[in-house]
Amino acid sequence: MSSVITTDFEKWKAQQTAAGNPVVLDEFVFAYVPDLDPAQAINRDEKLPADNHIVHRQAVNKTGLASENAVAYSVTLGTEVGSFDFNWIGLLNSASGVIGMITHAPTQKKIKTANGLQGNVLTRSFLLEFEGAAKETAITTTAETWQIDFTARLTGIDEMQRLINIDSYGEAAFFGDGFAVVRHGEQYLVKKGLAYVGGLRGMLEFDQTLNSQRNTRVYADFSYQGNLVSQWKTAGQITVANELQNYIDAAGYPHYVFAVANIDNNGDISDLRPKGTLSDRDLAELDEELGKVKQDYAPKKWVAGSFARGDESSVVIKGSYPRVNFMQSNINSDYLAFEADFNSDTRDLYMYRRDAQGDNIYVLGFPKKMGMLATLDDINSGLADTKELAENAAPREWVAEGFARGNDSSVVIQGNYPRVNFMQSNSNSDYLAFEAAFNSDTRDLYLYRRNAQGDNIYVLGFPKKTGMLATLDDISDGLAGTKQVADNAAPKLWVANNFARGSDSTVVIKGGYPRVNFMQPNSNSDYLAFEADFNNDTPDLYLYQRNARGDNIYVLGFPQETGTLARLEDITKSSALKSNDGWWECGDTGMIVQFGTVSVGDNEVVTEKFPVTFPNKCTSLVVTARSESRNGGADVLSAYGVAISQSHMRVSISTNFSAAIAGVSFIAIGY
């Protein structure tokens, strides 16, 4: 590679000096000259190549002082420039066309970033030496390190900032009335303002007017634009289209779009703008949900007379310990009570039988260890090993009054829905609650954990279909081993006479099996029931939904093993579209495999949409020819494919014959 100063430049420089004008070289010219030999000496009388050989012109980016008799000129070709080959470089005065210096070089490629493929950056410089060069060119700035390829790093910094913005603002965020679409007759006004779209921050500087729009959408369209030596900034525009996805324009700039409004057949507008940051939206949603929760589930004011005996109640809560009393309404007779004693080291739960005055007839303590409760058949005839139960069955003092949380009650039934709360008496701490939600389309029974203020810590919904509740150990990775539980959850015989509905009762226990029914008072509608089935070898506890006639709608069996009940969120399922052009998504990992065919002719390039858009990226694409060649495949030279975005790919095929072919098959993998 060699360089020369031209004779034309020497003549022109002498004229400029004589006239007192500076010597200015301000433009680089790149050309591809066929059959140029860079090893040969350059003719100093050489002129500019023909126009059809010139591939690029660009102004000088930097000048620098090397010494009093030498100055440097430099140009940087960024990734937005190209694509072309060149082997000839000239430095000239653009006003006069005089060439100052020429270089012949081996053929080099300048590649532009396009279709997701990174281009290259080239820097080229001339060092012009002659006596008094610094003075005659009026260049006084010392040469700097402006020949470093910093494009890739700056692009990475820009992309990182864009992704950070998405973490804070989501795919789009709008503020105030910015980008709101307002109708005025047959005109639509898009209001100016600030927005984030695809992580790019942009402004609509002025209101924009759209005319006569129907059945379409209005999009905010943002792109980040600039060149290697300019300031980059967001370019925003309004685009009207039925459907618009993110795209790359002809100049290679990615565009990120978001629909701000939908205009229907009547010209009416639906505002689609998400307002504020992600945290702003989360707080607004949380405030709304908390408001609903506080309204629906906050402890209700206790009315002392509401649970008085004889008021049709069949469950009451009284005493210094958490206690549930089961009575017959309007009957002044004996009744049963369950009491949770949190202060006992040996027993946590007692069952009492009391007379109408609240005096204990007998007390049974539940054992505080793993095992099945014994039936009479389990007790041997000699009763030699019968344990003295006097201590465990000691009568408890009955407190006739006191139902507020601040006294001694720790189980209450209040609110718009049947609800049972389990708390520690005189303790300002978390507690548990079962609630039957009869108005819910998706769940009938919920288990809550609440703090002392009645706010929900978590909520678990019971599934509304027949089957065994699963523990975490029952759930396999792919759910391939899901166990059929229909036999265990079969409906049980309903005995109508044992379960007559009371006037206003919400919980009763009657019949052949121990059973608790949750009903809406005075409502001839569906209700829930818990039943303990001691005659079944596998499940011990069932949850039923029954209609007003007592027919089972569904039955859930509780597993007879230690473990954590699984939520719906714990169970993931794989999904697929089984067709010629389809996909499969792994429910465990989120990986997606897509497959199908694309019709493409010989040497034709086709852009095709994937069967479904990858949420993040396509990591691999494989294409193969579908046609049968005449020479066992030898006629097919190549089949090519590349993913150009999350939603589209570009494919091509090349053969040795021009007859029509079937196209290509593809497999794409991503997530």
Tab-separated table of C-alpha atoms in Angstrom, residues 118-500:
chain	number	residue	atom	x	y	z
A	118	GLN	CA	-23.376	-6.217	13.427
A	119	GLY	CA	-21.426	-4.156	10.885
A	120	ASN	CA	-17.813	-2.971	11.162
A	121	VAL	CA	-16.188	0.388	11.883
A	122	LEU	CA	-13.213	1.621	9.841
A	123	THR	CA	-10.948	4.605	10.506
A	124	ARG	CA	-8.709	5.959	7.729
A	125	SER	CA	-6.108	8.761	8.009
A	126	PHE	CA	-3.680	10.741	5.853
A	127	LEU	CA	-0.493	12.375	7.175
A	128	LEU	CA	0.293	15.345	4.920
A	129	GLU	CA	3.904	16.573	5.148
A	130	PHE	CA	5.360	19.728	3.578
A	131	GLU	CA	7.298	22.682	4.940
A	132	GLY	CA	5.071	25.038	6.890
A	133	ALA	CA	2.114	22.611	6.776
A	134	ALA	CA	0.752	23.691	10.168
A	135	LYS	CA	0.772	27.376	9.230
A	136	GLU	CA	-0.624	27.001	5.711
A	137	THR	CA	-3.472	24.625	6.724
A	138	ALA	CA	-4.271	26.724	9.837
A	139	ILE	CA	-4.442	23.494	11.895
A	140	THR	CA	-3.430	24.173	15.502
A	141	THR	CA	-5.059	21.315	17.458
A	142	THR	CA	-2.763	18.496	18.513
A	143	ALA	CA	-3.731	15.089	17.080
A	144	GLU	CA	-5.813	13.051	19.553
A	145	THR	CA	-6.820	9.399	19.958
A	146	TRP	CA	-9.929	9.725	17.776
A	147	GLN	CA	-9.218	6.610	15.769
A	148	ILE	CA	-10.536	4.125	18.364
A	149	ASP	CA	-13.513	1.882	17.468
A	150	PHE	CA	-15.890	2.735	20.288
A	151	THR	CA	-19.147	1.939	18.431
A	152	ALA	CA	-19.728	-1.508	19.919
A	153	ARG	CA	-19.250	-0.294	23.470
A	154	LEU	CA	-21.493	2.748	23.043
A	155	THR	CA	-24.162	0.564	21.440
A	156	GLY	CA	-23.942	-1.788	24.425
A	157	ILE	CA	-24.296	1.117	26.859
A	158	ASP	CA	-27.358	2.416	24.974
A	159	GLU	CA	-28.945	-1.051	24.975
A	160	MET	CA	-28.258	-1.535	28.692
A	161	GLN	CA	-29.939	1.814	29.460
A	162	ARG	CA	-32.926	0.832	27.303
A	163	LEU	CA	-33.336	-2.440	29.224
A	164	ILE	CA	-32.968	-0.636	32.578
A	165	ASN	CA	-35.797	1.687	31.515
A	166	ILE	CA	-37.970	-1.334	30.645
A	167	ASP	CA	-37.346	-2.693	34.163
A	168	SER	CA	-38.742	0.579	35.563
A	169	TYR	CA	-41.414	1.527	33.017
A	170	GLY	CA	-42.398	-1.737	31.304
A	171	GLU	CA	-42.873	-1.935	27.553
A	172	ALA	CA	-44.541	1.482	27.626
A	173	ALA	CA	-45.401	4.216	30.130
A	174	PHE	CA	-47.293	7.481	29.612
A	175	PHE	CA	-47.717	10.493	31.857
A	176	GLY	CA	-50.639	12.863	32.257
A	177	ASP	CA	-52.412	13.533	28.950
A	178	GLY	CA	-49.298	12.762	26.893
A	179	PHE	CA	-50.168	10.778	23.721
A	180	ALA	CA	-53.885	10.739	24.637
A	181	VAL	CA	-56.138	10.563	21.563
A	182	VAL	CA	-59.117	12.972	21.666
A	183	ARG	CA	-61.921	13.145	19.122
A	184	HIS	CA	-63.212	16.399	17.607
A	185	GLY	CA	-65.868	15.464	15.064
A	186	GLU	CA	-64.100	13.600	12.277
A	187	GLN	CA	-60.673	14.727	13.457
A	188	TYR	CA	-58.561	13.082	16.134
A	189	LEU	CA	-55.958	14.940	18.170
A	190	VAL	CA	-52.921	13.136	19.635
A	191	LYS	CA	-51.791	15.272	22.568
A	192	LYS	CA	-48.155	16.200	23.108
A	193	GLY	CA	-46.245	14.865	26.097
A	194	LEU	CA	-43.633	12.505	27.533
A	195	ALA	CA	-43.574	8.703	27.165
A	196	TYR	CA	-41.338	5.639	27.380
A	197	VAL	CA	-41.773	3.064	24.596
A	198	GLY	CA	-39.550	-0.014	24.398
A	199	GLY	CA	-37.236	1.579	26.971
A	200	LEU	CA	-36.720	4.744	24.879
A	201	ARG	CA	-37.621	8.095	26.441
A	202	GLY	CA	-39.229	10.439	23.933
A	203	MET	CA	-41.346	13.561	23.613
A	204	LEU	CA	-44.168	14.439	21.276
A	205	GLU	CA	-43.356	18.134	20.968
A	206	PHE	CA	-46.647	19.244	19.386
A	207	ASP	CA	-50.229	17.989	19.175
A	208	GLN	CA	-50.805	15.967	16.006
A	209	THR	CA	-54.043	15.762	14.019
A	210	LEU	CA	-55.437	12.626	12.340
A	211	ASN	CA	-58.403	12.658	9.946
A	212	SER	CA	-61.364	10.262	9.496
A	213	GLN	CA	-60.094	7.152	11.270
A	214	ARG	CA	-62.159	3.952	11.697
A	215	ASN	CA	-61.388	0.384	12.815
A	216	THR	CA	-57.715	1.052	13.433
A	217	ARG	CA	-55.142	1.703	16.108
A	218	VAL	CA	-52.904	4.674	16.856
A	219	TYR	CA	-49.301	3.773	17.750
A	220	ALA	CA	-46.460	5.660	19.441
A	221	ASP	CA	-43.430	4.792	17.261
A	222	PHE	CA	-39.981	5.439	18.863
A	223	SER	CA	-36.464	4.852	17.486
A	224	TYR	CA	-32.995	5.878	18.702
A	225	GLN	CA	-31.096	7.562	15.855
A	226	GLY	CA	-27.790	9.278	15.103
A	227	ASN	CA	-24.424	8.595	13.505
A	228	LEU	CA	-20.930	7.912	14.738
A	229	VAL	CA	-19.970	11.518	15.424
A	230	SER	CA	-23.378	13.043	16.177
A	231	GLN	CA	-25.546	13.184	19.284
A	232	TRP	CA	-28.037	10.291	19.384
A	233	LYS	CA	-31.604	10.970	20.455
A	234	THR	CA	-35.059	9.410	20.340
A	235	ALA	CA	-37.078	10.085	17.194
A	236	GLY	CA	-40.805	9.795	17.918
A	237	GLN	CA	-43.712	9.661	15.514
A	238	ILE	CA	-47.389	8.698	15.404
A	239	THR	CA	-48.283	5.742	13.169
A	240	VAL	CA	-51.816	4.586	12.321
A	241	ALA	CA	-52.222	0.889	11.477
A	242	ASN	CA	-54.513	-2.056	12.153
A	243	GLU	CA	-51.601	-4.069	13.543
A	244	LEU	CA	-47.988	-2.961	14.013
A	245	GLN	CA	-45.038	-4.818	15.547
A	246	ASN	CA	-41.523	-3.648	16.406
A	247	TYR	CA	-39.497	-3.347	13.191
A	248	ILE	CA	-36.180	-2.235	11.658
A	249	ASP	CA	-36.367	0.548	9.053
A	250	ALA	CA	-34.451	0.843	5.781
A	251	ALA	CA	-31.649	2.772	7.511
A	252	GLY	CA	-31.140	-0.074	10.001
A	253	TYR	CA	-32.660	1.682	13.039
A	254	PRO	CA	-34.856	-0.503	15.314
A	255	HIS	CA	-38.337	0.924	15.977
A	256	TYR	CA	-40.335	0.141	19.136
A	257	VAL	CA	-44.095	0.647	18.936
A	258	PHE	CA	-47.025	0.649	21.377
A	259	ALA	CA	-50.743	1.134	20.689
A	260	VAL	CA	-52.004	4.195	22.590
A	261	ALA	CA	-55.612	4.061	21.371
A	262	ASN	CA	-58.106	1.922	19.462
A	263	ILE	CA	-60.709	3.566	17.194
A	264	ASP	CA	-63.758	1.383	16.499
A	265	ASN	CA	-66.283	1.324	13.646
A	266	ASN	CA	-68.246	4.204	15.207
A	267	GLY	CA	-65.151	6.332	15.655
A	268	ASP	CA	-65.169	5.866	19.427
A	269	ILE	CA	-61.804	5.802	21.208
A	270	SER	CA	-60.480	3.247	23.702
A	271	ASP	CA	-57.480	4.565	25.642
A	272	LEU	CA	-54.771	1.847	25.808
A	273	ARG	CA	-52.030	3.861	27.549
A	274	PRO	CA	-50.501	2.397	30.758
A	275	LYS	CA	-49.979	5.293	33.180
A	276	GLY	CA	-46.794	5.910	35.188
A	277	THR	CA	-43.962	3.612	36.208
A	278	LEU	CA	-44.382	-0.087	37.027
A	279	SER	CA	-44.132	0.720	40.743
A	280	ASP	CA	-46.810	3.424	40.358
A	281	ARG	CA	-49.112	0.878	38.726
A	282	ASP	CA	-48.353	-1.780	41.350
A	283	LEU	CA	-49.107	0.671	44.170
A	284	ALA	CA	-52.374	1.743	42.542
A	285	GLU	CA	-53.420	-1.878	42.054
A	286	LEU	CA	-52.369	-2.738	45.609
A	287	ASP	CA	-54.363	0.184	47.016
A	288	GLU	CA	-57.409	-0.977	45.089
A	289	GLU	CA	-57.018	-4.589	46.197
A	290	LEU	CA	-56.351	-3.602	49.811
A	291	GLY	CA	-59.467	-1.483	49.758
A	292	LYS	CA	-61.515	-4.465	48.604
A	293	VAL	CA	-59.875	-6.801	51.093
A	294	LYS	CA	-60.380	-4.414	53.989
A	295	GLN	CA	-63.993	-3.914	53.010
A	296	ASP	CA	-64.761	-7.602	52.473
A	297	TYR	CA	-62.600	-9.263	55.109
A	298	ALA	CA	-61.881	-6.809	57.895
A	299	PRO	CA	-63.260	-7.982	61.255
A	300	LYS	CA	-66.813	-6.732	61.726
A	301	LYS	CA	-68.037	-4.886	64.782
A	302	TRP	CA	-69.132	-7.373	67.432
A	303	VAL	CA	-72.741	-7.106	68.561
A	304	ALA	CA	-73.060	-8.778	71.926
A	305	GLY	CA	-76.627	-9.916	71.417
A	306	SER	CA	-76.162	-11.415	67.993
A	307	PHE	CA	-75.123	-14.842	69.318
A	308	ALA	CA	-77.507	-15.134	72.236
A	309	ARG	CA	-79.061	-18.576	72.656
A	310	GLY	CA	-82.442	-18.822	71.016
A	311	ASP	CA	-81.689	-16.440	68.158
A	312	GLU	CA	-81.609	-19.294	65.612
A	313	SER	CA	-77.818	-19.596	65.879
A	314	SER	CA	-76.260	-23.038	65.727
A	315	VAL	CA	-72.645	-21.928	66.251
A	316	VAL	CA	-71.585	-19.562	69.029
A	317	ILE	CA	-68.199	-18.406	70.351
A	318	LYS	CA	-67.764	-17.789	74.043
A	319	GLY	CA	-65.363	-18.290	76.896
A	320	SER	CA	-61.767	-17.584	77.823
A	321	TYR	CA	-60.445	-20.020	75.183
A	322	PRO	CA	-61.163	-20.320	71.441
A	323	ARG	CA	-64.461	-22.226	71.446
A	324	VAL	CA	-67.154	-23.275	68.951
A	325	ASN	CA	-70.518	-24.384	70.369
A	326	PHE	CA	-72.917	-26.592	68.395
A	327	MET	CA	-76.534	-26.207	69.580
A	328	GLN	CA	-80.003	-26.840	68.274
A	329	SER	CA	-81.621	-23.483	67.574
A	330	ASN	CA	-84.464	-22.440	69.884
A	331	ILE	CA	-83.998	-25.537	72.067
A	332	ASN	CA	-82.903	-25.143	75.678
A	333	SER	CA	-81.013	-28.428	75.924
A	334	ASP	CA	-77.519	-29.929	76.066
A	335	TYR	CA	-75.008	-28.974	73.384
A	336	LEU	CA	-71.483	-29.802	72.219
A	337	ALA	CA	-68.434	-27.516	72.121
A	338	PHE	CA	-64.919	-27.664	70.702
A	339	GLU	CA	-62.280	-25.623	72.546
A	340	ALA	CA	-58.651	-24.871	71.617
A	341	ASP	CA	-56.485	-24.591	74.750
A	342	PHE	CA	-53.243	-22.853	73.766
A	343	ASN	CA	-51.877	-22.905	77.332
A	344	SER	CA	-51.922	-26.671	77.765
A	345	ASP	CA	-48.716	-28.679	77.417
A	346	THR	CA	-50.520	-31.936	76.803
A	347	ARG	CA	-53.679	-31.123	74.851
A	348	ASP	CA	-54.523	-28.488	72.273
A	349	LEU	CA	-58.139	-29.411	71.522
A	350	TYR	CA	-61.027	-30.483	73.766
A	351	MET	CA	-64.584	-31.589	73.070
A	352	TYR	CA	-67.171	-30.762	75.746
A	353	ARG	CA	-70.766	-31.696	76.347
A	354	ARG	CA	-72.546	-29.043	78.370
A	355	ASP	CA	-76.025	-28.571	79.684
A	356	ALA	CA	-78.212	-25.536	78.996
A	357	GLN	CA	-76.592	-23.656	81.886
A	358	GLY	CA	-73.099	-24.129	80.407
A	359	ASP	CA	-71.927	-26.725	82.957
A	360	ASN	CA	-69.715	-29.523	81.661
A	361	ILE	CA	-71.279	-32.991	81.408
A	362	TYR	CA	-68.041	-34.490	80.045
A	363	VAL	CA	-64.765	-33.330	78.504
A	364	LEU	CA	-62.672	-35.240	75.916
A	365	GLY	CA	-59.093	-34.223	75.172
A	366	PHE	CA	-57.545	-34.901	71.755
A	367	PRO	CA	-54.086	-36.535	71.868
A	368	LYS	CA	-51.159	-34.302	70.911
A	369	LYS	CA	-49.216	-36.807	68.780
A	370	MET	CA	-49.270	-38.489	65.384
A	371	GLY	CA	-51.827	-41.274	64.938
A	372	MET	CA	-55.443	-42.227	64.223
A	373	LEU	CA	-58.142	-41.622	66.837
A	374	ALA	CA	-59.270	-44.973	68.249
A	375	THR	CA	-62.742	-46.479	67.777
A	376	LEU	CA	-64.464	-48.691	70.369
A	377	ASP	CA	-63.312	-51.739	68.426
A	378	ASP	CA	-59.703	-50.717	69.065
A	379	ILE	CA	-60.164	-50.949	72.810
A	380	ASN	CA	-59.593	-54.429	74.192
A	381	SER	CA	-62.253	-56.033	76.336
A	382	GLY	CA	-60.137	-56.095	79.455
A	383	LEU	CA	-59.475	-52.334	79.455
A	384	ALA	CA	-56.265	-53.237	81.282
A	385	ASP	CA	-54.316	-50.500	79.541
A	386	THR	CA	-56.971	-47.806	79.914
A	387	LYS	CA	-55.298	-44.554	80.814
A	388	GLU	CA	-56.664	-42.352	83.527
A	389	LEU	CA	-58.190	-39.334	81.753
A	390	ALA	CA	-59.280	-37.343	84.764
A	391	GLU	CA	-56.573	-34.703	84.371
A	392	ASN	CA	-57.207	-34.227	80.669
A	393	ALA	CA	-60.974	-34.132	81.137
A	394	ALA	CA	-61.028	-31.569	83.940
A	395	PRO	CA	-64.044	-29.224	83.601
A	396	ARG	CA	-63.329	-25.766	82.265
A	397	GLU	CA	-64.806	-22.629	83.703
A	398	TRP	CA	-67.626	-21.327	81.525
A	399	VAL	CA	-67.645	-17.598	80.787
A	400	ALA	CA	-71.102	-16.670	79.557
A	401	GLU	CA	-70.104	-13.317	78.110
A	402	GLY	CA	-67.237	-11.938	76.070
A	403	PHE	CA	-67.064	-12.149	72.329
A	404	ALA	CA	-64.787	-9.279	71.279
A	405	ARG	CA	-61.208	-10.074	70.256
A	406	GLY	CA	-59.943	-7.987	73.144
A	407	ASN	CA	-61.667	-10.225	75.734
A	408	ASP	CA	-61.025	-13.933	75.431
A	409	SER	CA	-62.571	-15.065	72.160
A	410	SER	CA	-60.252	-16.464	69.517
A	411	VAL	CA	-62.762	-17.974	67.085
A	412	VAL	CA	-65.488	-15.832	65.537
A	413	ILE	CA	-67.960	-16.163	62.693
A	414	GLN	CA	-68.713	-12.777	61.139
A	415	GLY	CA	-69.056	-10.932	57.857
A	416	ASN	CA	-71.017	-11.265	54.633
A	417	TYR	CA	-69.788	-14.831	54.045
A	418	PRO	CA	-69.703	-17.865	56.362
A	419	ARG	CA	-66.304	-17.570	58.033
A	420	VAL	CA	-64.459	-19.296	60.904
A	421	ASN	CA	-61.399	-17.551	62.418
A	422	PHE	CA	-58.837	-19.452	64.509
A	423	MET	CA	-56.837	-17.169	66.857
A	424	GLN	CA	-54.964	-17.325	70.132
A	425	SER	CA	-56.962	-15.709	72.893
A	426	ASN	CA	-55.704	-12.373	74.227
A	427	SER	CA	-52.948	-12.425	71.574
A	428	ASN	CA	-52.435	-9.599	69.116
A	429	SER	CA	-50.885	-11.877	66.477
A	430	ASP	CA	-51.572	-13.604	63.157
A	431	TYR	CA	-54.488	-16.013	62.850
A	432	LEU	CA	-56.101	-18.378	60.317
A	433	ALA	CA	-59.555	-18.235	58.747
A	434	PHE	CA	-61.738	-20.477	56.577
A	435	GLU	CA	-64.273	-18.642	54.401
A	436	ALA	CA	-66.973	-19.935	52.071
A	437	ALA	CA	-67.407	-17.499	49.146
A	438	PHE	CA	-70.722	-18.408	47.548
A	439	ASN	CA	-70.565	-15.592	44.986
A	440	SER	CA	-67.236	-16.654	43.446
A	441	ASP	CA	-67.282	-18.202	39.981
A	442	THR	CA	-63.909	-19.868	40.432
A	443	ARG	CA	-63.535	-20.860	44.092
A	444	ASP	CA	-65.962	-21.743	46.867
A	445	LEU	CA	-63.605	-22.095	49.825
A	446	TYR	CA	-60.575	-20.044	50.860
A	447	LEU	CA	-57.978	-20.407	53.606
A	448	TYR	CA	-56.560	-17.078	54.789
A	449	ARG	CA	-53.705	-16.087	57.041
A	450	ARG	CA	-54.284	-12.611	58.465
A	451	ASN	CA	-52.401	-10.288	60.779
A	452	ALA	CA	-53.885	-8.742	63.915
A	453	GLN	CA	-55.385	-5.878	61.865
A	454	GLY	CA	-57.291	-8.309	59.643
A	455	ASP	CA	-55.074	-7.754	56.568
A	456	ASN	CA	-54.387	-10.812	54.424
A	457	ILE	CA	-50.859	-12.302	54.561
A	458	TYR	CA	-51.750	-15.014	52.053
A	459	VAL	CA	-54.882	-16.577	50.563
A	460	LEU	CA	-55.225	-20.174	49.327
A	461	GLY	CA	-58.181	-21.145	47.130
A	462	PHE	CA	-59.521	-24.718	47.108
A	463	PRO	CA	-60.076	-26.136	43.584
A	464	LYS	CA	-63.686	-26.455	42.460
A	465	LYS	CA	-63.648	-29.934	40.955
A	466	THR	CA	-63.568	-33.566	42.022
A	467	GLY	CA	-60.162	-34.980	43.016
A	468	MET	CA	-57.628	-35.383	45.813
A	469	LEU	CA	-55.807	-32.291	47.023
A	470	ALA	CA	-52.120	-32.739	46.122
A	471	THR	CA	-49.101	-32.341	48.364
A	472	LEU	CA	-45.921	-30.867	46.892
A	473	ASP	CA	-44.416	-34.371	46.859
A	474	ASP	CA	-47.239	-35.555	44.572
A	475	ILE	CA	-46.336	-33.105	41.831
A	476	SER	CA	-43.739	-34.373	39.365
A	477	ASP	CA	-41.610	-32.122	37.117
A	478	GLY	CA	-43.642	-32.650	34.001
A	479	LEU	CA	-46.919	-33.706	35.715
A	480	ALA	CA	-46.637	-36.891	33.652
A	481	GLY	CA	-47.353	-38.945	36.750
A	482	THR	CA	-50.547	-37.199	37.832
A	483	LYS	CA	-52.494	-39.655	39.892
A	484	GLN	CA	-56.131	-40.449	39.131
A	485	VAL	CA	-58.116	-39.897	42.275
A	486	ALA	CA	-61.662	-40.411	41.102
A	487	ASP	CA	-62.120	-43.586	43.188
A	488	ASN	CA	-60.928	-41.916	46.373
A	489	ALA	CA	-63.128	-38.883	45.797
A	490	ALA	CA	-66.356	-40.693	44.876
A	491	PRO	CA	-69.562	-39.012	46.146
A	492	LYS	CA	-70.934	-40.391	49.428
A	493	LEU	CA	-74.507	-41.421	50.162
A	494	TRP	CA	-76.651	-38.485	51.218
A	495	VAL	CA	-79.201	-39.106	53.969
A	496	ALA	CA	-81.786	-36.353	53.673
A	497	ASN	CA	-83.356	-36.774	57.099
A	498	ASN	CA	-80.039	-36.386	58.897
A	499	PHE	CA	-79.197	-33.051	57.268
A	500	ALA	CA	-82.360	-30.986	57.417
